[in-house]
Amino acid sequence: VPFGEIERFVERELGKPINEVFLEFDRNPLAAASIAQVHAGKLKTGEKVAIKIQRPGIEKILQTDVSILRGLAVLLERYIPETAPFNPSGLVEEFFHNTLYELDFRVEANNIRKIRANLKGHAKIVIPEVFSEFSTNRILVLEQFEGIRFSDRETLVTKGIKPMEIIETGCDAFFHMVMHDGLFHGDLHAGNLFVLPDGRIGIIDFGIVGRLSQRVQDSIISMF
């Protein structure tokens, strides 16, 4: 999204000019995806932050897309009976329900705070701090991680970082989330994981999380 549109959107959300909140605000996004894009910045108090901004108008686009999917699901069920066991309409509704959660950044902020508290005993794992006073349901201001993404394996190896140690640390944290907390990061691809300069693992993007009941946790532990 062009910076002029982003600037107007942020100022409407925060109710004040950008330069009253941020000492720096990079015009070029660090990353851009279907629902939001992220800009680097610095608060007046000096903290470096990642500013996640929802794409203006994305909710209307999503509503249209889901309406189309619902129509296709009904046609599948009506004319291709073999699809019934897969419950196409149910899949669409589940997708829509989960995506609505992603559109409310207050939900993501709460996920971050909860998982950050749950993992406080894991010294090698870092979850970003949320700056609530500058966040809304459509803007999320977080501590910015400066490190090497897991996707950049060549740089990791060049820096003398042992991939197996990183994997073991990450797995420990993930299994703790699944088996102990029942609340886990649901989108752990390499772009959401960093190795920080001090060797700790930084995890970002908590728009998608999984929640497990005690019964399901017990079943998973039994399988293991």
PDB file of C-alpha atoms in Angstrom:
ATOM      1  CA  VAL A   1       0.000   0.000   0.000  1.00  0.00           C
ATOM      2  CA  PRO A   2       1.457   3.445  -0.902  1.00  0.00           C
ATOM      3  CA  PHE A   3       2.938   5.281   2.079  1.00  0.00           C
ATOM      4  CA  GLY A   4       0.569   8.256   1.772  1.00  0.00           C
ATOM      5  CA  GLU A   5      -2.405   5.953   2.293  1.00  0.00           C
ATOM      6  CA  ILE A   6      -0.651   4.174   5.166  1.00  0.00           C
ATOM      7  CA  GLU A   7       0.157   7.487   6.849  1.00  0.00           C
ATOM      8  CA  ARG A   8      -3.449   8.701   6.671  1.00  0.00           C
ATOM      9  CA  PHE A   9      -4.708   5.350   7.962  1.00  0.00           C
ATOM     10  CA  VAL A  10      -2.315   5.328  10.943  1.00  0.00           C
ATOM     11  CA  GLU A  11      -3.142   8.917  11.862  1.00  0.00           C
ATOM     12  CA  ARG A  12      -6.899   8.194  11.767  1.00  0.00           C
ATOM     13  CA  GLU A  13      -6.413   5.130  13.979  1.00  0.00           C
ATOM     14  CA  LEU A  14      -4.196   6.895  16.527  1.00  0.00           C
ATOM     15  CA  GLY A  15      -6.019  10.219  16.383  1.00  0.00           C
ATOM     16  CA  LYS A  16      -2.815  12.240  16.020  1.00  0.00           C
ATOM     17  CA  PRO A  17      -0.014  12.906  13.493  1.00  0.00           C
ATOM     18  CA  ILE A  18       2.586  10.174  13.039  1.00  0.00           C
ATOM     19  CA  ASN A  19       5.424  12.461  14.169  1.00  0.00           C
ATOM     20  CA  GLU A  20       3.737  12.929  17.548  1.00  0.00           C
ATOM     21  CA  VAL A  21       3.999   9.191  18.241  1.00  0.00           C
ATOM     22  CA  PHE A  22       7.057   8.034  16.280  1.00  0.00           C
ATOM     23  CA  LEU A  23      10.515   9.541  16.174  1.00  0.00           C
ATOM     24  CA  GLU A  24      11.126   7.533  13.002  1.00  0.00           C
ATOM     25  CA  PHE A  25       8.740   5.761  10.606  1.00  0.00           C
ATOM     26  CA  ASP A  26      10.232   3.987   7.586  1.00  0.00           C
ATOM     27  CA  ARG A  27       8.282   4.752   4.411  1.00  0.00           C
ATOM     28  CA  ASN A  28       9.211   1.376   2.897  1.00  0.00           C
ATOM     29  CA  PRO A  29       7.635  -1.751   4.447  1.00  0.00           C
ATOM     30  CA  LEU A  30       9.794  -4.458   5.998  1.00  0.00           C
ATOM     31  CA  ALA A  31       7.247  -7.041   4.861  1.00  0.00           C
ATOM     32  CA  ALA A  32       3.848  -7.191   3.199  1.00  0.00           C
ATOM     33  CA  ALA A  33       1.253  -9.973   3.210  1.00  0.00           C
ATOM     34  CA  SER A  34      -2.419 -10.417   2.377  1.00  0.00           C
ATOM     35  CA  ILE A  35      -3.894  -8.793   5.504  1.00  0.00           C
ATOM     36  CA  ALA A  36      -1.219  -6.368   6.681  1.00  0.00           C
ATOM     37  CA  GLN A  37       2.156  -4.832   6.034  1.00  0.00           C
ATOM     38  CA  VAL A  38       4.907  -4.022   8.534  1.00  0.00           C
ATOM     39  CA  HIS A  39       7.004  -0.862   8.787  1.00  0.00           C
ATOM     40  CA  ALA A  40      10.051  -0.244  10.970  1.00  0.00           C
ATOM     41  CA  GLY A  41       9.983   2.721  13.308  1.00  0.00           C
ATOM     42  CA  LYS A  42      11.211   4.222  16.549  1.00  0.00           C
ATOM     43  CA  LEU A  43       9.094   5.543  19.404  1.00  0.00           C
ATOM     44  CA  LYS A  44       9.689   8.940  20.995  1.00  0.00           C
ATOM     45  CA  THR A  45      11.090   7.026  23.982  1.00  0.00           C
ATOM     46  CA  GLY A  46      13.760   5.440  21.764  1.00  0.00           C
ATOM     47  CA  GLU A  47      12.514   1.849  21.383  1.00  0.00           C
ATOM     48  CA  LYS A  48      12.860   0.339  17.911  1.00  0.00           C
ATOM     49  CA  VAL A  49       9.495  -1.061  16.846  1.00  0.00           C
ATOM     50  CA  ALA A  50       7.776  -3.039  14.115  1.00  0.00           C
ATOM     51  CA  ILE A  51       4.458  -1.417  13.173  1.00  0.00           C
ATOM     52  CA  LYS A  52       1.950  -3.896  11.757  1.00  0.00           C
ATOM     53  CA  ILE A  53      -0.748  -2.064   9.797  1.00  0.00           C
ATOM     54  CA  GLN A  54      -3.884  -3.649   8.421  1.00  0.00           C
ATOM     55  CA  ARG A  55      -4.435  -3.043   4.727  1.00  0.00           C
ATOM     56  CA  PRO A  56      -7.129  -0.349   4.365  1.00  0.00           C
ATOM     57  CA  GLY A  57     -10.348  -1.907   3.033  1.00  0.00           C
ATOM     58  CA  ILE A  58      -9.188  -5.511   3.501  1.00  0.00           C
ATOM     59  CA  GLU A  59     -12.267  -6.466   5.550  1.00  0.00           C
ATOM     60  CA  LYS A  60     -14.628  -5.646   2.658  1.00  0.00           C
ATOM     61  CA  ILE A  61     -12.437  -7.622   0.241  1.00  0.00           C
ATOM     62  CA  LEU A  62     -12.441 -10.564   2.629  1.00  0.00           C
ATOM     63  CA  GLN A  63     -16.240 -10.478   2.989  1.00  0.00           C
ATOM     64  CA  THR A  64     -16.553 -10.618  -0.815  1.00  0.00           C
ATOM     65  CA  ASP A  65     -14.085 -13.501  -1.114  1.00  0.00           C
ATOM     66  CA  VAL A  66     -15.845 -15.522   1.577  1.00  0.00           C
ATOM     67  CA  SER A  67     -19.228 -14.948  -0.099  1.00  0.00           C
ATOM     68  CA  ILE A  68     -17.790 -16.441  -3.291  1.00  0.00           C
ATOM     69  CA  LEU A  69     -16.345 -19.392  -1.364  1.00  0.00           C
ATOM     70  CA  ARG A  70     -19.694 -20.009   0.345  1.00  0.00           C
ATOM     71  CA  GLY A  71     -21.431 -20.122  -3.035  1.00  0.00           C
ATOM     72  CA  LEU A  72     -18.869 -22.570  -4.405  1.00  0.00           C
ATOM     73  CA  ALA A  73     -19.213 -24.765  -1.307  1.00  0.00           C
ATOM     74  CA  VAL A  74     -22.999 -24.958  -1.737  1.00  0.00           C
ATOM     75  CA  LEU A  75     -22.573 -25.909  -5.417  1.00  0.00           C
ATOM     76  CA  LEU A  76     -20.062 -28.620  -4.502  1.00  0.00           C
ATOM     77  CA  GLU A  77     -22.399 -30.134  -1.939  1.00  0.00           C
ATOM     78  CA  ARG A  78     -25.389 -29.967  -4.293  1.00  0.00           C
ATOM     79  CA  TYR A  79     -23.817 -31.337  -7.462  1.00  0.00           C
ATOM     80  CA  ILE A  80     -20.868 -33.451  -6.262  1.00  0.00           C
ATOM     81  CA  PRO A  81     -22.158 -35.621  -3.400  1.00  0.00           C
ATOM     82  CA  GLU A  82     -18.732 -37.206  -2.969  1.00  0.00           C
ATOM     83  CA  THR A  83     -17.538 -33.953  -1.350  1.00  0.00           C
ATOM     84  CA  ALA A  84     -20.042 -34.257   1.540  1.00  0.00           C
ATOM     85  CA  PRO A  85     -17.648 -36.062   3.938  1.00  0.00           C
ATOM     86  CA  PHE A  86     -15.267 -33.092   3.644  1.00  0.00           C
ATOM     87  CA  ASN A  87     -18.002 -30.601   4.654  1.00  0.00           C
ATOM     88  CA  PRO A  88     -17.122 -27.764   2.221  1.00  0.00           C
ATOM     89  CA  SER A  89     -19.510 -25.273   3.866  1.00  0.00           C
ATOM     90  CA  GLY A  90     -18.069 -26.063   7.278  1.00  0.00           C
ATOM     91  CA  LEU A  91     -14.526 -25.537   5.984  1.00  0.00           C
ATOM     92  CA  VAL A  92     -15.462 -22.113   4.598  1.00  0.00           C
ATOM     93  CA  GLU A  93     -17.078 -21.066   7.887  1.00  0.00           C
ATOM     94  CA  GLU A  94     -14.067 -22.256   9.891  1.00  0.00           C
ATOM     95  CA  PHE A  95     -11.725 -20.350   7.582  1.00  0.00           C
ATOM     96  CA  PHE A  96     -13.861 -17.201   7.852  1.00  0.00           C
ATOM     97  CA  HIS A  97     -14.107 -17.475  11.655  1.00  0.00           C
ATOM     98  CA  ASN A  98     -10.317 -17.806  12.022  1.00  0.00           C
ATOM     99  CA  THR A  99      -9.616 -14.969   9.597  1.00  0.00           C
ATOM    100  CA  LEU A 100     -11.919 -12.625  11.535  1.00  0.00           C
ATOM    101  CA  TYR A 101      -9.685 -13.215  14.547  1.00  0.00           C
ATOM    102  CA  GLU A 102      -6.671 -12.289  12.413  1.00  0.00           C
ATOM    103  CA  LEU A 103      -8.342  -8.998  11.462  1.00  0.00           C
ATOM    104  CA  ASP A 104      -8.589  -7.906  15.115  1.00  0.00           C
ATOM    105  CA  PHE A 105      -5.052  -7.104  16.210  1.00  0.00           C
ATOM    106  CA  ARG A 106      -6.199  -6.859  19.836  1.00  0.00           C
ATOM    107  CA  VAL A 107      -6.641 -10.635  19.708  1.00  0.00           C
ATOM    108  CA  GLU A 108      -3.083 -11.025  18.415  1.00  0.00           C
ATOM    109  CA  ALA A 109      -1.776  -8.669  21.122  1.00  0.00           C
ATOM    110  CA  ASN A 110      -3.452 -10.807  23.793  1.00  0.00           C
ATOM    111  CA  ASN A 111      -1.989 -13.973  22.232  1.00  0.00           C
ATOM    112  CA  ILE A 112       1.489 -12.422  22.369  1.00  0.00           C
ATOM    113  CA  ARG A 113       1.155 -11.370  26.016  1.00  0.00           C
ATOM    114  CA  LYS A 114      -0.118 -14.797  27.055  1.00  0.00           C
ATOM    115  CA  ILE A 115       2.545 -16.796  25.198  1.00  0.00           C
ATOM    116  CA  ARG A 116       5.249 -14.369  26.371  1.00  0.00           C
ATOM    117  CA  ALA A 117       4.182 -15.052  29.977  1.00  0.00           C
ATOM    118  CA  ASN A 118       3.978 -18.811  29.366  1.00  0.00           C
ATOM    119  CA  LEU A 119       7.526 -18.965  27.978  1.00  0.00           C
ATOM    120  CA  LYS A 120       9.207 -16.669  30.498  1.00  0.00           C
ATOM    121  CA  GLY A 121      11.085 -19.673  31.903  1.00  0.00           C
ATOM    122  CA  HIS A 122      12.696 -20.380  28.509  1.00  0.00           C
ATOM    123  CA  ALA A 123      15.775 -18.156  28.582  1.00  0.00           C
ATOM    124  CA  LYS A 124      16.658 -18.864  24.942  1.00  0.00           C
ATOM    125  CA  ILE A 125      13.241 -17.838  23.556  1.00  0.00           C
ATOM    126  CA  VAL A 126      12.140 -14.212  23.085  1.00  0.00           C
ATOM    127  CA  ILE A 127       8.594 -13.035  22.364  1.00  0.00           C
ATOM    128  CA  PRO A 128       8.204  -9.353  21.394  1.00  0.00           C
ATOM    129  CA  GLU A 129       6.825  -6.766  23.800  1.00  0.00           C
ATOM    130  CA  VAL A 130       3.494  -5.171  22.819  1.00  0.00           C
ATOM    131  CA  PHE A 131       3.239  -1.364  23.071  1.00  0.00           C
ATOM    132  CA  SER A 132      -0.472  -1.269  23.897  1.00  0.00           C
ATOM    133  CA  GLU A 133      -0.746   2.514  24.164  1.00  0.00           C
ATOM    134  CA  PHE A 134       0.041   2.836  20.451  1.00  0.00           C
ATOM    135  CA  SER A 135      -1.911  -0.229  19.261  1.00  0.00           C
ATOM    136  CA  THR A 136      -5.522  -0.569  18.103  1.00  0.00           C
ATOM    137  CA  ASN A 137      -7.591  -3.344  16.546  1.00  0.00           C
ATOM    138  CA  ARG A 138      -5.996  -2.444  13.183  1.00  0.00           C
ATOM    139  CA  ILE A 139      -2.481  -1.335  14.185  1.00  0.00           C
ATOM    140  CA  LEU A 140      -0.052  -3.354  16.294  1.00  0.00           C
ATOM    141  CA  VAL A 141       3.186  -1.822  17.586  1.00  0.00           C
ATOM    142  CA  LEU A 142       5.748  -4.380  18.728  1.00  0.00           C
ATOM    143  CA  GLU A 143       9.348  -4.625  19.831  1.00  0.00           C
ATOM    144  CA  GLN A 144      11.443  -5.019  16.680  1.00  0.00           C
ATOM    145  CA  PHE A 145      13.780  -8.005  16.397  1.00  0.00           C
ATOM    146  CA  GLU A 146      17.052  -7.505  14.541  1.00  0.00           C
ATOM    147  CA  GLY A 147      18.521 -10.880  13.743  1.00  0.00           C
ATOM    148  CA  ILE A 148      18.912 -13.550  11.100  1.00  0.00           C
ATOM    149  CA  ARG A 149      15.779 -15.212   9.774  1.00  0.00           C
ATOM    150  CA  PHE A 150      15.653 -18.986   9.869  1.00  0.00           C
ATOM    151  CA  SER A 151      15.109 -18.902   6.103  1.00  0.00           C
ATOM    152  CA  ASP A 152      18.646 -17.475   5.668  1.00  0.00           C
ATOM    153  CA  ARG A 153      20.494 -20.720   6.449  1.00  0.00           C
ATOM    154  CA  GLU A 154      23.683 -19.664   4.659  1.00  0.00           C
ATOM    155  CA  THR A 155      24.131 -16.621   6.913  1.00  0.00           C
ATOM    156  CA  LEU A 156      23.350 -18.683  10.030  1.00  0.00           C
ATOM    157  CA  VAL A 157      26.097 -21.164   9.161  1.00  0.00           C
ATOM    158  CA  THR A 158      28.530 -18.374   8.202  1.00  0.00           C
ATOM    159  CA  LYS A 159      28.007 -16.779  11.628  1.00  0.00           C
ATOM    160  CA  GLY A 160      28.972 -20.049  13.310  1.00  0.00           C
ATOM    161  CA  ILE A 161      25.445 -20.805  14.523  1.00  0.00           C
ATOM    162  CA  LYS A 162      24.746 -24.530  14.797  1.00  0.00           C
ATOM    163  CA  PRO A 163      21.383 -25.288  13.156  1.00  0.00           C
ATOM    164  CA  MET A 164      20.768 -28.394  15.280  1.00  0.00           C
ATOM    165  CA  GLU A 165      21.069 -26.424  18.536  1.00  0.00           C
ATOM    166  CA  ILE A 166      18.589 -23.864  17.243  1.00  0.00           C
ATOM    167  CA  ILE A 167      16.175 -26.598  16.156  1.00  0.00           C
ATOM    168  CA  GLU A 168      16.367 -28.303  19.555  1.00  0.00           C
ATOM    169  CA  THR A 169      15.705 -25.025  21.388  1.00  0.00           C
ATOM    170  CA  GLY A 170      12.759 -24.244  19.139  1.00  0.00           C
ATOM    171  CA  CYS A 171      11.285 -27.729  19.490  1.00  0.00           C
ATOM    172  CA  ASP A 172      11.518 -27.550  23.288  1.00  0.00           C
ATOM    173  CA  ALA A 173       9.556 -24.299  23.243  1.00  0.00           C
ATOM    174  CA  PHE A 174       6.977 -25.594  20.771  1.00  0.00           C
ATOM    175  CA  PHE A 175       6.293 -28.792  22.709  1.00  0.00           C
ATOM    176  CA  HIS A 176       6.007 -26.749  25.902  1.00  0.00           C
ATOM    177  CA  MET A 177       3.341 -24.612  24.200  1.00  0.00           C
ATOM    178  CA  VAL A 178       1.445 -27.653  22.913  1.00  0.00           C
ATOM    179  CA  MET A 179       1.717 -30.078  25.818  1.00  0.00           C
ATOM    180  CA  HIS A 180       1.932 -27.786  28.814  1.00  0.00           C
ATOM    181  CA  ASP A 181       0.161 -24.534  27.904  1.00  0.00           C
ATOM    182  CA  GLY A 182      -2.400 -25.666  25.326  1.00  0.00           C
ATOM    183  CA  LEU A 183      -1.768 -22.406  23.429  1.00  0.00           C
ATOM    184  CA  PHE A 184       0.725 -22.469  20.572  1.00  0.00           C
ATOM    185  CA  HIS A 185       1.953 -20.480  17.577  1.00  0.00           C
ATOM    186  CA  GLY A 186       0.057 -21.782  14.556  1.00  0.00           C
ATOM    187  CA  ASP A 187       2.227 -20.365  11.761  1.00  0.00           C
ATOM    188  CA  LEU A 188       5.830 -21.324  12.535  1.00  0.00           C
ATOM    189  CA  HIS A 189       7.404 -20.919   9.106  1.00  0.00           C
ATOM    190  CA  ALA A 190      11.007 -19.802   8.690  1.00  0.00           C
ATOM    191  CA  GLY A 191      10.087 -16.155   8.047  1.00  0.00           C
ATOM    192  CA  ASN A 192       8.576 -15.850  11.542  1.00  0.00           C
ATOM    193  CA  LEU A 193      11.689 -17.071  13.364  1.00  0.00           C
ATOM    194  CA  PHE A 194      14.919 -15.166  14.034  1.00  0.00           C
ATOM    195  CA  VAL A 195      18.265 -15.948  15.601  1.00  0.00           C
ATOM    196  CA  LEU A 196      19.125 -12.813  17.585  1.00  0.00           C
ATOM    197  CA  PRO A 197      22.718 -11.537  18.002  1.00  0.00           C
ATOM    198  CA  ASP A 198      22.938 -13.092  21.487  1.00  0.00           C
ATOM    199  CA  GLY A 199      21.915 -16.534  20.148  1.00  0.00           C
ATOM    200  CA  ARG A 200      18.328 -16.505  21.425  1.00  0.00           C
ATOM    201  CA  ILE A 201      15.374 -17.340  19.167  1.00  0.00           C
ATOM    202  CA  GLY A 202      12.893 -14.562  18.474  1.00  0.00           C
ATOM    203  CA  ILE A 203       9.368 -15.516  17.379  1.00  0.00           C
ATOM    204  CA  ILE A 204       6.980 -13.104  15.647  1.00  0.00           C
ATOM    205  CA  ASP A 205       3.502 -12.995  14.037  1.00  0.00           C
ATOM    206  CA  PHE A 206       0.921 -14.457  16.418  1.00  0.00           C
ATOM    207  CA  GLY A 207      -2.114 -13.827  14.217  1.00  0.00           C
ATOM    208  CA  ILE A 208      -2.737 -17.575  14.011  1.00  0.00           C
ATOM    209  CA  VAL A 209      -2.573 -19.634  17.211  1.00  0.00           C
ATOM    210  CA  GLY A 210      -3.837 -23.062  18.195  1.00  0.00           C
ATOM    211  CA  ARG A 211      -5.722 -23.838  21.395  1.00  0.00           C
ATOM    212  CA  LEU A 212      -5.994 -27.321  22.873  1.00  0.00           C
ATOM    213  CA  SER A 213      -8.298 -28.615  25.569  1.00  0.00           C
ATOM    214  CA  GLN A 214      -6.835 -30.726  28.371  1.00  0.00           C
ATOM    215  CA  ARG A 215      -8.455 -33.787  26.785  1.00  0.00           C
ATOM    216  CA  VAL A 216      -6.693 -33.187  23.471  1.00  0.00           C
ATOM    217  CA  GLN A 217      -3.400 -32.465  25.231  1.00  0.00           C
ATOM    218  CA  ASP A 218      -3.700 -35.771  27.116  1.00  0.00           C
ATOM    219  CA  SER A 219      -4.391 -37.601  23.828  1.00  0.00           C
ATOM    220  CA  ILE A 220      -1.318 -36.054  22.171  1.00  0.00           C
ATOM    221  CA  ILE A 221       0.877 -36.995  25.140  1.00  0.00           C
ATOM    222  CA  SER A 222      -0.496 -40.555  25.018  1.00  0.00           C
ATOM    223  CA  MET A 223       0.404 -40.815  21.328  1.00  0.00           C
ATOM    224  CA  PHE A 224       3.943 -39.631  22.011  1.00  0.00           C
TER     225      PHE A 224
END
